[in-house]
């Protein structure tokens, strides 16, 4: 078979943007109110409704949101937070930002999500929070996780950076755990450049996170500078600068309005990939969904069967780049990053499932702005490489 070569580079994770976002941003720029104000309030209200949560707080990244969530739950020095090693480093970094210790529990080999049985093994008297990640958009086993949390009186913070559209057993992700955090980074299903949203059903957590997200002030800037009245404000605690701007929210409002429509397009791309790759024995494919759950289909990842190939994952990704196909790795397990190895003494083989997946995973382009031809270019390149490098 002739080597397929795409003419232009297919960018991985290019955001989908319409005229509505551009017009809204221009409107915000002209309004003179660029900070956190009415557009962010509108976005928060719409997002809370979408996530079926009582409260939503716009933040300038999911990392900031995760940090605020742990602070609101009182996580501090001496506490332990159980999370998955198969995630982006920021999920674990924020635990350290609170002075607490990240404790990893291995993932399930099928779903690639944290395994509740492993969580249970890691609980100690210091455990305060379970922090599951809905990897690639697949909901974790939330019934099992919530039941463990209730039995041991622990909080649950969900990292839903990939999972805006996800539903678990008819419950929307964003409405289940104590606090849930979404990311609006450029490559995400809802993108605002940088940004995120935190949802909760607790008034107490919502209020404390809002105050902590803006310097610890009792009034936000929009209220302070309102034309209608003047209000004195006070720092009630030394907070952070984690608020979402109205410029970002202007994009987010329209991204959110289009989120379900884009999901349907990505589902079609997903099915095209699944259909094409079932006949490629060198690849492992994502597991089927469990009943009554909805995968957000943020990332479509294949696992390379390295035992059947003469090429490493990294070289496979390099070869794809040479064929003009961008791809990604989500993720190299956190415990094997330099800082975590050196600080906590983590070594290979400690979390065998996360490592197995981390060594083999390749995320392929899945954006709603991709056309069928783009997906077929990816299929041709991946299939050709698998054939060329098979043992
Ligand atoms: C699983 C996961 N959690 C958290 C984050 C952090 O998101 P943000 O870039 O919005 O801080 C990411 C970012 O890609 C992620 O993939």
mmCIF file of C-alpha atoms in Angstrom, residues 1-10 317-326 373-374 376-385:
data_model
loop_
_atom_site.group_PDB
_atom_site.id
_atom_site.type_symbol
_atom_site.label_atom_id
_atom_site.label_comp_id
_atom_site.label_asym_id
_atom_site.label_seq_id
_atom_site.Cartn_x
_atom_site.Cartn_y
_atom_site.Cartn_z
ATOM 1 C CA UNK A 1 0.000 0.000 0.000
ATOM 2 C CA UNK A 2 1.315 3.446 -0.933
ATOM 3 C CA UNK A 3 2.180 5.684 2.022
ATOM 4 C CA UNK A 4 -0.702 8.167 2.436
ATOM 5 C CA UNK A 5 0.507 11.748 2.718
ATOM 6 C CA UNK A 6 -1.844 14.562 3.681
ATOM 7 C CA UNK A 7 -1.080 17.882 2.021
ATOM 8 C CA UNK A 8 -1.760 20.311 4.885
ATOM 9 C CA UNK A 9 -1.116 19.721 8.585
ATOM 10 C CA UNK A 10 -4.171 18.547 10.511
ATOM 11 C CA UNK A 317 3.308 9.952 17.004
ATOM 12 C CA UNK A 318 6.397 11.364 15.224
ATOM 13 C CA UNK A 319 5.566 9.388 12.097
ATOM 14 C CA UNK A 320 2.014 10.755 12.193
ATOM 15 C CA UNK A 321 3.412 14.300 12.352
ATOM 16 C CA UNK A 322 5.562 13.554 9.279
ATOM 17 C CA UNK A 323 2.372 12.458 7.514
ATOM 18 C CA UNK A 324 0.811 15.813 8.508
ATOM 19 C CA UNK A 325 -1.479 14.396 11.207
ATOM 20 C CA UNK A 326 -1.373 16.034 14.650
ATOM 21 C CA UNK A 373 -12.157 13.656 4.593
ATOM 22 C CA UNK A 374 -9.949 14.682 7.560
ATOM 23 C CA UNK A 376 -10.360 9.389 6.581
ATOM 24 C CA UNK A 377 -6.879 10.916 6.261
ATOM 25 C CA UNK A 378 -6.235 10.015 9.911
ATOM 26 C CA UNK A 379 -7.564 6.485 9.406
ATOM 27 C CA UNK A 380 -5.375 6.010 6.317
ATOM 28 C CA UNK A 381 -2.244 7.245 8.116
ATOM 29 C CA UNK A 382 -2.807 5.199 11.307
ATOM 30 C CA UNK A 383 -3.724 2.025 9.384
ATOM 31 C CA UNK A 384 -0.726 2.402 7.084
ATOM 32 C CA UNK A 385 1.671 2.891 10.000
#
